[in-house]
Every structure is written in C-alpha cells, then in structure tokens.
Short mmCIF file of C-alpha atoms in Angstrom, two decimals:
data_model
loop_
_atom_site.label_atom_id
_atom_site.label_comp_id
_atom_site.label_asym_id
_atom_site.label_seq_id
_atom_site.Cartn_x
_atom_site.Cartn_y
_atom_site.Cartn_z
CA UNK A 1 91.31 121.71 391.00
CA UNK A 2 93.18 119.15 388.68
CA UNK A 3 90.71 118.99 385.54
CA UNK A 4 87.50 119.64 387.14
CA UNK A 5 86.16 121.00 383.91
CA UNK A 6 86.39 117.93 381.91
CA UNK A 7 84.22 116.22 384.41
CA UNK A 8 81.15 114.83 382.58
CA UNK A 9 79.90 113.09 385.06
CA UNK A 10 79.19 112.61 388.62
CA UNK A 11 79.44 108.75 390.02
CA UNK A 12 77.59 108.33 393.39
CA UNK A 13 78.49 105.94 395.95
CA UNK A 14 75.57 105.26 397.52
CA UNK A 15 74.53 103.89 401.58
CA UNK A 16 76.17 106.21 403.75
CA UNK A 17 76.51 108.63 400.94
CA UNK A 18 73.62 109.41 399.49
CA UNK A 19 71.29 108.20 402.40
CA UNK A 20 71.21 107.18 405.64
CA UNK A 21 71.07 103.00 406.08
CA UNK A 22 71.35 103.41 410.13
CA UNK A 23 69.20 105.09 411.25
CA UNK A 24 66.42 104.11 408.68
CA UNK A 25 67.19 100.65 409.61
CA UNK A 26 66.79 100.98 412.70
CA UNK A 27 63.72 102.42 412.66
CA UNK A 28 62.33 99.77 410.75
CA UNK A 29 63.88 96.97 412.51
CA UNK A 30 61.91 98.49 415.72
CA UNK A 31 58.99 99.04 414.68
CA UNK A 32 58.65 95.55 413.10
CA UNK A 33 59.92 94.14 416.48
CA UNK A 34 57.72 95.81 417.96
CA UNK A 35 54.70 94.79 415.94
CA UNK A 36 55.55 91.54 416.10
CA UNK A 37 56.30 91.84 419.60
CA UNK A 38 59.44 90.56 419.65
CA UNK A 39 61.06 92.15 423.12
CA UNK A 40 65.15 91.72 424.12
CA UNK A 41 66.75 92.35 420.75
CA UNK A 42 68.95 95.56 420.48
CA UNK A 43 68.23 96.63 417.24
CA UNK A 44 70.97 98.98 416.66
CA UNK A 45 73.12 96.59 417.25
CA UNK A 46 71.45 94.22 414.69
CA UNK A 47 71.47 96.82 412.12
CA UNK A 48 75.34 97.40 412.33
CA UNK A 49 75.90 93.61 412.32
CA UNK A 50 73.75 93.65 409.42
CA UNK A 51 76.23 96.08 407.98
CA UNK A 52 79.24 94.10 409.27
CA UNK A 53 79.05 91.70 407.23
CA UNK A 54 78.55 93.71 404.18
CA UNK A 55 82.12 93.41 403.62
CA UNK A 56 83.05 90.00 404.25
CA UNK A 57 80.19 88.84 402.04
CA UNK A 58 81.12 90.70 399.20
CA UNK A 59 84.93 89.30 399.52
CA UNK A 60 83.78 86.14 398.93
CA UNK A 61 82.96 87.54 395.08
CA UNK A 62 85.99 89.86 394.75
CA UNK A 63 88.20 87.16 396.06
CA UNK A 64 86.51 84.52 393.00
CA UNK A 65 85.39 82.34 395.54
CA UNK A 66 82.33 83.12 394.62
CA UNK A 67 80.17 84.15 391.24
CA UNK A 68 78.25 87.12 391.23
CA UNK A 69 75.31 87.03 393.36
CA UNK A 70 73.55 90.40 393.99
CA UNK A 71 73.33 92.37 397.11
CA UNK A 72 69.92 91.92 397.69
CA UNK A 73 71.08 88.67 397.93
CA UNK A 74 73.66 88.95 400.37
CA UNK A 75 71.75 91.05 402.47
CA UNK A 76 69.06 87.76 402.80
CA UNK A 77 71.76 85.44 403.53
CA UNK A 78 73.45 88.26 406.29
CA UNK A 79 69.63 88.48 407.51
CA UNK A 80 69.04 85.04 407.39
CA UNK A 81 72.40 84.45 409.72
CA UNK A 82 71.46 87.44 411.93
CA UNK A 83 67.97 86.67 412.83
CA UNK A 84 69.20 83.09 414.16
CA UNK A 85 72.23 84.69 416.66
CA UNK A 86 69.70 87.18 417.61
CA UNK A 87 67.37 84.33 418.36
CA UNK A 88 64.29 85.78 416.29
CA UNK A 89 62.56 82.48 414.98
CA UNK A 90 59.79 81.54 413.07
CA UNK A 91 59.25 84.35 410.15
CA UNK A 92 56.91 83.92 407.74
CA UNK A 93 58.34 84.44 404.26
CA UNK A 94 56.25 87.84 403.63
CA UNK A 95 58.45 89.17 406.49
CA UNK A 96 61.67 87.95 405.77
CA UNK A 97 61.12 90.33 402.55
CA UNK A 98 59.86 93.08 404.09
CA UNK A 99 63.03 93.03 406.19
CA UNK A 100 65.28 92.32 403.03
CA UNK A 101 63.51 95.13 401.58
CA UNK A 102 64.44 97.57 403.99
CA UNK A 103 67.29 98.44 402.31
CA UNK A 104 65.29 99.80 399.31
CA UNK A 105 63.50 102.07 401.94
CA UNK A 106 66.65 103.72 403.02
CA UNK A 107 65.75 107.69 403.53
CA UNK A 108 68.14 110.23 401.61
CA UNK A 109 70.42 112.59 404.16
CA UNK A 110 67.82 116.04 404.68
CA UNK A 111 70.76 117.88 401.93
CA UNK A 112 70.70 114.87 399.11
CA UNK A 113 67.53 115.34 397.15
CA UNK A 114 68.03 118.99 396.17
CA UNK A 115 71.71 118.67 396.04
CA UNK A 116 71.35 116.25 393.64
CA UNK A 117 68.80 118.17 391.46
CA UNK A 118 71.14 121.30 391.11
CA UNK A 119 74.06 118.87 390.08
CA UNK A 120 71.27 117.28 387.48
CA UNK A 121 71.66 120.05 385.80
CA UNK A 122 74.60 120.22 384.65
CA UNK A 123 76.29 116.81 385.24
CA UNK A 124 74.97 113.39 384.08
CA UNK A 125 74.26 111.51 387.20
CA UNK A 126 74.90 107.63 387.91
CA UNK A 127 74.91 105.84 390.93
CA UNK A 128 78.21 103.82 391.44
CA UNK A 129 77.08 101.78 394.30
CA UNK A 130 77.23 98.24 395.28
CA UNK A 131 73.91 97.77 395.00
CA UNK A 132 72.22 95.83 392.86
CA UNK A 133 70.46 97.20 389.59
CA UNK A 134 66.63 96.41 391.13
CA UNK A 135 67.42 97.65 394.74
CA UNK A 136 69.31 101.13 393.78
CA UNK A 137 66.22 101.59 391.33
CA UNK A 138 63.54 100.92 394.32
CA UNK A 139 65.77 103.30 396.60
CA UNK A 140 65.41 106.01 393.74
CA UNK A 141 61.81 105.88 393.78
CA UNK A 142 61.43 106.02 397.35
CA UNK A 143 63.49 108.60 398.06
CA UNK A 144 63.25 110.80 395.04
CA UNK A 145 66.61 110.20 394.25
CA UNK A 146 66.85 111.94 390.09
CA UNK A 147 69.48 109.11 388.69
CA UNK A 148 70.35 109.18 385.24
CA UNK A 149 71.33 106.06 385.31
CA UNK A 150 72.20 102.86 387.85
CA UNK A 151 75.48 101.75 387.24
CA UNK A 152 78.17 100.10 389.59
CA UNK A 153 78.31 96.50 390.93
CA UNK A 154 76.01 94.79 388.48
CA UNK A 155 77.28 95.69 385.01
CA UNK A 156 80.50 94.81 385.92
CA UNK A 157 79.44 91.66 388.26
CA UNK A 158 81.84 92.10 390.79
CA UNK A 159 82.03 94.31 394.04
CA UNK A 160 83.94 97.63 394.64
CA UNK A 161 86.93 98.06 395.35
CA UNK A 162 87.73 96.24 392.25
CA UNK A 163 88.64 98.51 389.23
CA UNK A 164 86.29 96.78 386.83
CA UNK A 165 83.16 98.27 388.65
CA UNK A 166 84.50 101.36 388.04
CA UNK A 167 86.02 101.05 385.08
CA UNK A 168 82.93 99.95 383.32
CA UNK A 169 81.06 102.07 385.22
CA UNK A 170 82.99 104.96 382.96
CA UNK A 171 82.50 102.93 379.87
CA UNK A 172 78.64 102.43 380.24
CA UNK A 173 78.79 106.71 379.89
CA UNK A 174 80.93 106.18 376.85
CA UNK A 175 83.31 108.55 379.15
CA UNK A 176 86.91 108.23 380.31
CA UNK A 177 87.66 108.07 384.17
CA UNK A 178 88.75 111.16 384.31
CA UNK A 179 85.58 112.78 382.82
CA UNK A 180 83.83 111.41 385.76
CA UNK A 181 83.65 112.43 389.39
CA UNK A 182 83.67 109.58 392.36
CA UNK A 183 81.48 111.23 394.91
CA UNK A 184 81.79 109.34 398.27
CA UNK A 185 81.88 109.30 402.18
CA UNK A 186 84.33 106.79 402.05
CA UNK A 187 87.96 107.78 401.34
CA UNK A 188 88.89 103.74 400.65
CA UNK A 189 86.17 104.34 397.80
CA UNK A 190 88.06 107.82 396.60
CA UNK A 191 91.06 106.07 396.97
CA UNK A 192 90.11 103.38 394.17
CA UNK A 193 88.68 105.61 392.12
CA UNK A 194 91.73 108.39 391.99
CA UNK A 195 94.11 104.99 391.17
CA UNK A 196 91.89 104.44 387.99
CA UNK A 197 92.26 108.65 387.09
CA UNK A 198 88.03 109.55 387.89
CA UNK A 199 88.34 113.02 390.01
CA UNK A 200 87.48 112.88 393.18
CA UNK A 201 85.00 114.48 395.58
CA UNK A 202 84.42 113.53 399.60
CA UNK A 203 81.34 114.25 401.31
CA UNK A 204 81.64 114.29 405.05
CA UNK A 205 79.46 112.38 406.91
CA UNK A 206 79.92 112.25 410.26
CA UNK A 207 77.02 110.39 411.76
CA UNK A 208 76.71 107.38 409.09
CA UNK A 209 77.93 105.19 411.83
CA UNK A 210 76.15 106.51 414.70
CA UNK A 211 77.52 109.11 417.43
CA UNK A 212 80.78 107.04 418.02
CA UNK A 213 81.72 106.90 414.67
CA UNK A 214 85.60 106.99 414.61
CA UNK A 215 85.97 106.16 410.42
CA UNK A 216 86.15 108.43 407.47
CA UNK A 217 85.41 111.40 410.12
CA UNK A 218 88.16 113.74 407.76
CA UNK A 219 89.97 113.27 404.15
CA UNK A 220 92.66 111.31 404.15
CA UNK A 221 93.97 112.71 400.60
CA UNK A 222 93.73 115.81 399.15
CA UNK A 223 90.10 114.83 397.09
CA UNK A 224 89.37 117.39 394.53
CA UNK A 225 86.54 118.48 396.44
CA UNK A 226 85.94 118.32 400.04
CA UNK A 227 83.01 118.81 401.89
CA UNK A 228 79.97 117.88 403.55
CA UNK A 229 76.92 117.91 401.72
CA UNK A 230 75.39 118.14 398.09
CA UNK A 231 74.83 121.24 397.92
CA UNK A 232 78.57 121.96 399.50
CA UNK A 233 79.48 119.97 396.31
CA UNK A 234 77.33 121.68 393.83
CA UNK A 235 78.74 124.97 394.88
CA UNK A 236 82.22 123.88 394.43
CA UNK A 237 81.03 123.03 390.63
CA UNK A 238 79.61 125.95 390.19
CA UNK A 239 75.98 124.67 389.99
CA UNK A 240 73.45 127.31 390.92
CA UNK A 241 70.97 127.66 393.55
CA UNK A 242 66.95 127.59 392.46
CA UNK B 1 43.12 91.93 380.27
CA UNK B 2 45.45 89.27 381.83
CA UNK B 3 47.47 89.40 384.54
CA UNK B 4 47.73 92.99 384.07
CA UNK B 5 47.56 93.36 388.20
CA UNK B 6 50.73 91.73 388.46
CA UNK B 7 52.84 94.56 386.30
CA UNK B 8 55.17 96.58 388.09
CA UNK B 9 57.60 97.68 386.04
CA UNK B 10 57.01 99.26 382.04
CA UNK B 11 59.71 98.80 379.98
CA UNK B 12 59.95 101.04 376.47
CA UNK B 13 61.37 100.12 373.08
CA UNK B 14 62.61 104.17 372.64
CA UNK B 15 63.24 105.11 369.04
CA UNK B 16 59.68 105.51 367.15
CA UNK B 17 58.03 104.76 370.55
CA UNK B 18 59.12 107.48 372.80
CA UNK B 19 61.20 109.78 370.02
CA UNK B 20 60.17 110.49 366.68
CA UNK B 21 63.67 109.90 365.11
CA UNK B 22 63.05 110.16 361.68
CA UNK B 23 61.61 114.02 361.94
CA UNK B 24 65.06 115.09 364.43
CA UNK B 25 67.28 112.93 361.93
CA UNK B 26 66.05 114.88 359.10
CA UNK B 27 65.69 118.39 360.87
CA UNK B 28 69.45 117.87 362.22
CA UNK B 29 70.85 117.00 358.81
CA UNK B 30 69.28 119.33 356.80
CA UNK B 31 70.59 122.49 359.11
CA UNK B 32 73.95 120.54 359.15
CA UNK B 33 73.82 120.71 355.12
CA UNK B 34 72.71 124.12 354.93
CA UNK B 35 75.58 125.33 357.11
CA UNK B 36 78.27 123.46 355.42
CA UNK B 37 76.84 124.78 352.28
CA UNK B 38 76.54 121.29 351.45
CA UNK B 39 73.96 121.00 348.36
CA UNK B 40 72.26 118.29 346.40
CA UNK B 41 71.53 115.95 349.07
CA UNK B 42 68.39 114.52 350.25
CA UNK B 43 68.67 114.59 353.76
CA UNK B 44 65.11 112.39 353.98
CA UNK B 45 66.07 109.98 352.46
CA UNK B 46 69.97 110.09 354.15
CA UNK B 47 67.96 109.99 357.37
CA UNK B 48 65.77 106.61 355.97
CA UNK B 49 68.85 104.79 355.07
CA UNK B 50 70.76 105.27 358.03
CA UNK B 51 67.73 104.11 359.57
CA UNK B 52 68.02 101.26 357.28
CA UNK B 53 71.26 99.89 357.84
CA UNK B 54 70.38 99.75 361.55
CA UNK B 55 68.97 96.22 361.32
CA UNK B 56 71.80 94.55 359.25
CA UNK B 57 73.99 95.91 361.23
CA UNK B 58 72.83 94.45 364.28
CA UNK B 59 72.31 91.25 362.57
CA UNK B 60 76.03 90.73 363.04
CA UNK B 61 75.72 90.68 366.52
CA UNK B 62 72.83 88.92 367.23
CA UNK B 63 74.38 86.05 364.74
CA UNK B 64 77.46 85.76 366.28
CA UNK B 65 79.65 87.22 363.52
CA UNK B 66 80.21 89.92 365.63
CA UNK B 67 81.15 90.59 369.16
CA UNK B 68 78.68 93.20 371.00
CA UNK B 69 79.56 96.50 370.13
CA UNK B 70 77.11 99.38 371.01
CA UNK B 71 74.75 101.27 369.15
CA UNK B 72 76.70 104.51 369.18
CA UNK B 73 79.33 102.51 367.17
CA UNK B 74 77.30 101.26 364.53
CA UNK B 75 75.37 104.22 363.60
CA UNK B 76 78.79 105.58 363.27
CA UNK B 77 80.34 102.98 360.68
CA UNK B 78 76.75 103.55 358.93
CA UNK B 79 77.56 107.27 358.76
CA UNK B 80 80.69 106.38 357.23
CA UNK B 81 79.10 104.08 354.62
CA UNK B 82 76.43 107.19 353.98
CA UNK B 83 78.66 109.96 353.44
CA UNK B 84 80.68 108.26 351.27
CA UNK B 85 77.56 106.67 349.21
CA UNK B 86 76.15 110.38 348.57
CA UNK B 87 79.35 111.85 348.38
CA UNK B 88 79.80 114.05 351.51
CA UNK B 89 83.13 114.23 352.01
CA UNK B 90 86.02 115.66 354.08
CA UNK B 91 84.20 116.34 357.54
CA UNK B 92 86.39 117.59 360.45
CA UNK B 93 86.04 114.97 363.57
CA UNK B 94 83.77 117.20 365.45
CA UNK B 95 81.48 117.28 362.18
CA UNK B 96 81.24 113.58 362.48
CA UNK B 97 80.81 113.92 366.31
CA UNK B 98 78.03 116.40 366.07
CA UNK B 99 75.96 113.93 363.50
CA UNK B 100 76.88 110.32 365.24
CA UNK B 101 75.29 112.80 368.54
CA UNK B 102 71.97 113.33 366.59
CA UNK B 103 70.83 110.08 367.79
CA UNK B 104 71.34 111.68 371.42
CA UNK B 105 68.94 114.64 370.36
CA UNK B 106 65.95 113.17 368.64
CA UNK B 107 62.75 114.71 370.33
CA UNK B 108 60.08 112.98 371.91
CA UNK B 109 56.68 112.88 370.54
CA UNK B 110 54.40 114.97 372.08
CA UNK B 111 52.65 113.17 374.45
CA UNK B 112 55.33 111.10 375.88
CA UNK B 113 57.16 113.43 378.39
CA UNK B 114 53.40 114.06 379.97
CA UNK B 115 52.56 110.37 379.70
CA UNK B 116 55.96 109.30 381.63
CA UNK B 117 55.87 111.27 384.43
CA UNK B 118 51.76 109.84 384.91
CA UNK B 119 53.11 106.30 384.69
CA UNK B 120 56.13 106.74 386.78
CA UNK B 121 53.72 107.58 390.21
CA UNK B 122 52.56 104.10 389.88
CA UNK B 123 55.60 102.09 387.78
CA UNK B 124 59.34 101.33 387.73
CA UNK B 125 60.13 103.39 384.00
CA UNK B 126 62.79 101.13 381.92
CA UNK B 127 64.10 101.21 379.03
CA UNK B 128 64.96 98.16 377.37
CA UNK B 129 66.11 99.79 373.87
CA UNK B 130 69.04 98.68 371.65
CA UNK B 131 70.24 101.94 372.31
CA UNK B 132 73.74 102.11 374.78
CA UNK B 133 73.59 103.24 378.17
CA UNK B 134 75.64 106.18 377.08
CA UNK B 135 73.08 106.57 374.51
CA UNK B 136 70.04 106.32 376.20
CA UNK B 137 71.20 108.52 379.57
CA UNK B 138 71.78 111.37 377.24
CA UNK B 139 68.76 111.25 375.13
CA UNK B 140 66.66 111.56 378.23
CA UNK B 141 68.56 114.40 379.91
CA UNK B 142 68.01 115.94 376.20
CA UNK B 143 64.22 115.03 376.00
CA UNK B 144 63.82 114.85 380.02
CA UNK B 145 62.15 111.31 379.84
CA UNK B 146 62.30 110.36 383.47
CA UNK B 147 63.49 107.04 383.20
CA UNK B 148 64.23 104.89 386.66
CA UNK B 149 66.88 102.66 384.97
CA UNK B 150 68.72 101.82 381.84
CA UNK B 151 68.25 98.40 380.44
CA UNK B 152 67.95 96.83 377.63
CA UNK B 153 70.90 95.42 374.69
CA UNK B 154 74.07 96.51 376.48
CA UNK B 155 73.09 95.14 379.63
CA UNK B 156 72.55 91.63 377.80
CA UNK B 157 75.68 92.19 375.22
CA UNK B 158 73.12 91.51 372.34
CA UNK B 159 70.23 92.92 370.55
CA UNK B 160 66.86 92.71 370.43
CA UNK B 161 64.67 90.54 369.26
CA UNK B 162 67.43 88.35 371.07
CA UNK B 163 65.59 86.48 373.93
CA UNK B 164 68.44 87.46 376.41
CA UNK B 165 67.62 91.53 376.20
CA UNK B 166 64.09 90.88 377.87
CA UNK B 167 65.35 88.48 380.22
CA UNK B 168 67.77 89.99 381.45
CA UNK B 169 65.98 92.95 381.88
CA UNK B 170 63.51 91.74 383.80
CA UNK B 171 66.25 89.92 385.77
CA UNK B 172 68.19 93.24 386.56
CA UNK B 173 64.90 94.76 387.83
CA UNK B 174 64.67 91.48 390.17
CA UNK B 175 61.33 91.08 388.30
CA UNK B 176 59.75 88.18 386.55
CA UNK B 177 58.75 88.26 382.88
CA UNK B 178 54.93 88.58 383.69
CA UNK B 179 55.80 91.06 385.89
CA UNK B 180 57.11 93.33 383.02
CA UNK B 181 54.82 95.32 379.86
CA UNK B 182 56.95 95.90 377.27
CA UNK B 183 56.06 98.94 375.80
CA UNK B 184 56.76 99.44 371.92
CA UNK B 185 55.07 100.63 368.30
CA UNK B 186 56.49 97.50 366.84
CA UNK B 187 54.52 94.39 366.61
CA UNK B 188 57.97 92.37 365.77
CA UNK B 189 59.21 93.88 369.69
CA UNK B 190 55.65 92.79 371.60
CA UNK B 191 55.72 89.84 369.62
CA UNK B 192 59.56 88.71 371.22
CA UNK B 193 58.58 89.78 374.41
CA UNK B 194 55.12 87.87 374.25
CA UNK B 195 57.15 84.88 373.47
CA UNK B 196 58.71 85.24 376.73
CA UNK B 197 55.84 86.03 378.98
CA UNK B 198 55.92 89.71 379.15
CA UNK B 199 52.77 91.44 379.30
CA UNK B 200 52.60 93.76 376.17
CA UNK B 201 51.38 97.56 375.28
CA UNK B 202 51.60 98.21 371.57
CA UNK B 203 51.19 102.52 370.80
CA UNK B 204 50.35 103.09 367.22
CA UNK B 205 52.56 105.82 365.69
CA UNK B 206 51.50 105.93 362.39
CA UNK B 207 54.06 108.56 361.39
CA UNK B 208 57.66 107.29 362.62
CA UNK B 209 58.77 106.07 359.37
CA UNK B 210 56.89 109.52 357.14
CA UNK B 211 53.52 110.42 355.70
CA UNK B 212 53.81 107.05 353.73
CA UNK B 213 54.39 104.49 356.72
CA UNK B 214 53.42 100.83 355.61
CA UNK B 215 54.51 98.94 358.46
CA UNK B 216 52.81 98.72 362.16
CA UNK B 217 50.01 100.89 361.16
CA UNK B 218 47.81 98.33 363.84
CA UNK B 219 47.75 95.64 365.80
CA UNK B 220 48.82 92.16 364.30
CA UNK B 221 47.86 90.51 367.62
CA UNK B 222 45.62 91.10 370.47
CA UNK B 223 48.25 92.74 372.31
CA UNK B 224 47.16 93.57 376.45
CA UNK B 225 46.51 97.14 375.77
CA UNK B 226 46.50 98.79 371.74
CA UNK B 227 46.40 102.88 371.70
CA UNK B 228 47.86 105.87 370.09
CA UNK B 229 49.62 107.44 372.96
CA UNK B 230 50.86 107.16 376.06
CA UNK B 231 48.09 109.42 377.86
CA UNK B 232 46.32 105.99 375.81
CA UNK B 233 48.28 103.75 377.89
CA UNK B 234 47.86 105.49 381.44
CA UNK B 235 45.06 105.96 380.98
CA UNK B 236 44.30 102.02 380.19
CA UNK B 237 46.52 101.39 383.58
CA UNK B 238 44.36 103.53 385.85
CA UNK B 239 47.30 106.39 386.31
CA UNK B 240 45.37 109.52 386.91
CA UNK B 241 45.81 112.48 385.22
CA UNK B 242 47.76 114.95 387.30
#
C-alpha cells in the first residue's frame, strides 16, 4: 500500500460511516410520532427526505450563494420544510429541538466503538465530517465515540467536497495530506480526498441506505484499504486486538 | 453560586492548569543537555525564559502586527532566540524537532487525568488554550486528558485574553457564554472570560511557575468555585467519585 506508513492520522467521515443516521432516525422519528400521536406519516420516508436534502442545502454554501451556516442549522431549516409537506403542524419549540437534535443521538455501527479504540492507539483520530463542531462533539458523547479531535466543515467554513475542508483539516494536525488517512463509506468522499494526496481507506457499508441501497455498495478505485468495518481497518494497519 | 445549573460545557486554560510545564520543560532539557554533553547551562532558568517570551510573542498577534500564526511556531522562533542567547549551537533539525515537541509532552499534574474523566460523565471537556490544535491533540494522547473537543486561539485566529477566543468557543460548542466555566489557575484568564459572561473555576497551583511562585497564589476575585484541584472542582459540581 502506497505510503501507508507515513500515515499519522486517521480522518473520519462521519453519518453513514461511523454510525448509523437511518435507522436511528427512524426510530426516533416513530416513537415521537407516536407519542405525540401523530398517525399517517411514513417515517422512513421522512428520514431519507430529511437526508435528501442534505446535499442541496449544503450547495447553496459550496456554490457561495450562501455564507457558512452550520449543519445543525440546515438540518432545522430541512426539518422545518419537511414537517410542513408531511403535514405535521403545530410543534412546540421544545420539540422542534428534540427533533433537530436527533442527529446528535445517532447510534455508532455495532463494529465502530472498539474499532476505533484499537486505531486510538496508534493513530491520532479526527473526525472529518460535515458536521458542525457542537453536533459531532454531542454525537461523541453519546455514542462513545474516542475523537481526538473534531475537525472538518467548521474550521474551514465550507462543506465537503471542497478541498479547503480537507485541506485544513490536515493543517489543524500540523500534518501533510498524505500523512493522513480519509476513512469513508463514500467513494465521492475518497475520491476528494486521494485528489488532495491523504491515503485512502473505504469502509463498506451496505445498509446505510436501507435494504435497497444501490450507492457506494463496492469501491470504485483502488482505495488503499478496502473493507468493511473498523476493526477490518485496524487489521489492515496493523493495530492489535485487546 | 450563580447560574451554576445552567453550565454544560467546562472549558480549560491547559498549560499550568492541566500540565505542569515548567517541571517537563526542565526535566526534558536537562536529559537533552546531558546527552549532547552540553554543559554550563541552566536548563531552569532556559525553561523560565522560554516561558517568558510566550506573552510578547503573542502580543504581536493579538495587536495586529502580526497575522495568526500558531503556538507551535512561536515557541519555535523563541527556541531560536534561546539557543543562541546561551550559546547552544549547531543542533541537527531533529534536535530542534525533539525540543519545539516538549511542549507536546509536558505531564499533567496529578490529579487532573482522575479529575477529567469525573467531570466528563456529566460535562462537554474543552479546551480553550492558546495552544494549536496540532498542539493540544497530541498533548492529550501523551497525557490521555480526555478532551471532547479542541477549541480555543486557533479556532478564533487570535489569542487569549482576546475577547474572540471565548466567544467563539462557546459559539463552536453551539453554547452561550453563561453556559460555559472557564476553567484556569490564572486570575488574568477568569477575569477575560468573566468579562464576557462565562461562569468561572479558578484551581490554585501554587507551584507552576517553581518553589518561589509570586503570581496567582489566590483568588483576586470571588470567582464561582476557588480550589486546589480538580477532584476540588468535581467535587464542587456534584460529579461523584467513581
């Protein structure tokens, strides 16, 4: 593998990655409806909605149409449009945060935790996520997620795919790209990253989008390291079992 | 004490607080002497005035003579200006590497490692140092000081007691001021973030600066909560003892 020893570091992306945003919102989009008694609403469906506009709502800051607005942010405007083509009126404010706030509840894939405690080890650890600074630390503590630090979107105040966020994601670790490793489920994410010279690892995982899922199912490159979980990953570094 | 209820995240001032940086400074350079057979130089005081130069040097920052640079950088130009003022000379690049580093390796004082992980059950951990993310990560994989995120000057471009560094702090923790103890054995640090509306934790540590310290030795205001440790300040916070 092309310079896998100089790696220094290990840059995480994070929902879909490191845990699993479906079916955890799901779950929490159902029970809510539930105790709120809310009855009709498909709530799969309104959590990959949720999702879907992810994307188009952080173009609006990549393109410059926009300023830098955080994703917790985002995800309250996204909400705020769901909840009215759903038809789901009449929120108090407490609840409109607790649903905002689901994505800092997200629960880690059953491998993550003690994947990511053998990699500790050896490798400094940063999250190279989207998410904002506040949510990615919340996530962390609920999931028991051992982050050396939270990089990504915010220092850099823009969005991936741009090169900045990685770029000065490297820069925060006072490392070059290449002495970091993008680890991601997403090959468009690898993709970036191996353009900028970080190494490269994919984790497979197959269910992120549900049972149907028809994206990021194999590599699309030859990543320095393929697999499909953490501790798949820490074995390929050489990281050692407890 | 007020509005302590509302706290939810601590953020630390790190060296003197959490690591006793004057006893690894000196401990580092005197080995590094010895095995260089370098003789006739007090490594003590070395140690105080590279301590010393830390202020003026940031000066130039925070008064806009300067650009933001990190920390890592200026304790290296101060090296520069120390070796040459006692007449160390001729160090390879990896000498100069190995002593810029020794502000990666200072140890903790005894009771903070303990004291962190009994805060951390029941508080986002920050640090909001002038130290560099690159900095900071690596000191707490050395000293394993279970930090939740990084904050503090690089995130703001600036240096503390600049306003910006606590604000923005807060800001990247999606938290308000009030919201925030600042955590720190410095009355000048508490007395900035004060100023600002963060609640405030001063820990005496009578000992950073040597046997003869003359400086912070106690309070100078009522600050929210005044003790000599951090078991001090869990305890003070209700965080049980494991």
């Amino acid at each position: 593998m092309a310079g896998k020893d100089d790696v220094k570091a290990l840059v995480f992306d994070v929902f879909g990655t490191v845990v699993d945003w479906r079916a955890s919102c799901i779950r929490e989009l159902s029970a809510f409806g539930r105790g709120r008694g809310i009855t009709g609403v498909d709530w799969a469906a309104f959590a990959d909605d949720w999702r879907g506009l992810y994307q188009p709502s952080m173009e609006e800051v990549r393109s410059g149409r926009r300023g830098y607005v955080t994703l917790d942010q985002l995800h309250g405007e996204n909400l705020a449009t769901l909840l009215q083509q759903y038809g789901v009126q009449k929120l108090a404010d407490h609840e409109i945060e607790h649903l905002v706030t689901i994505w800092h509840r997200l629960a880690p894939w059953p491998d993550s935790v003690e994947g990511l405690y053998r990699l500790k080890r050896r490798y400094i650890l940063g999250t190279l996520s989207n998410g904002n600074i506040g949510l990615m630390t919340r996530l962390a503590k609920h999931g028991g997620l051992p982050w050396d630090a939270i990089l990504g979107a915010e220092i850099a105040q823009n969005y991936k795919p741009v090169a900045e966020v990685y770029l000065r994601s490297a820069a925060a670790l006072t490392l070059e790209p290449h002495e970091c490793m993008m680890v991601a489920a997403h090959n468009g994410d690898l993709a970036a990253a191996r353009e900028l010279d970080l190494r490269t690892a994919f984790i497979l995982r197959p269910t992120e989008h549900g049972p149907g899922q028809t994206t990021d199912t194999a590599a699309s490159q030859a990543w320095d390291i393929v697999t499909d979980s953490f501790h798949g990953l820490a074995d390929a570094l050489g990281c050692p079992r407890f």
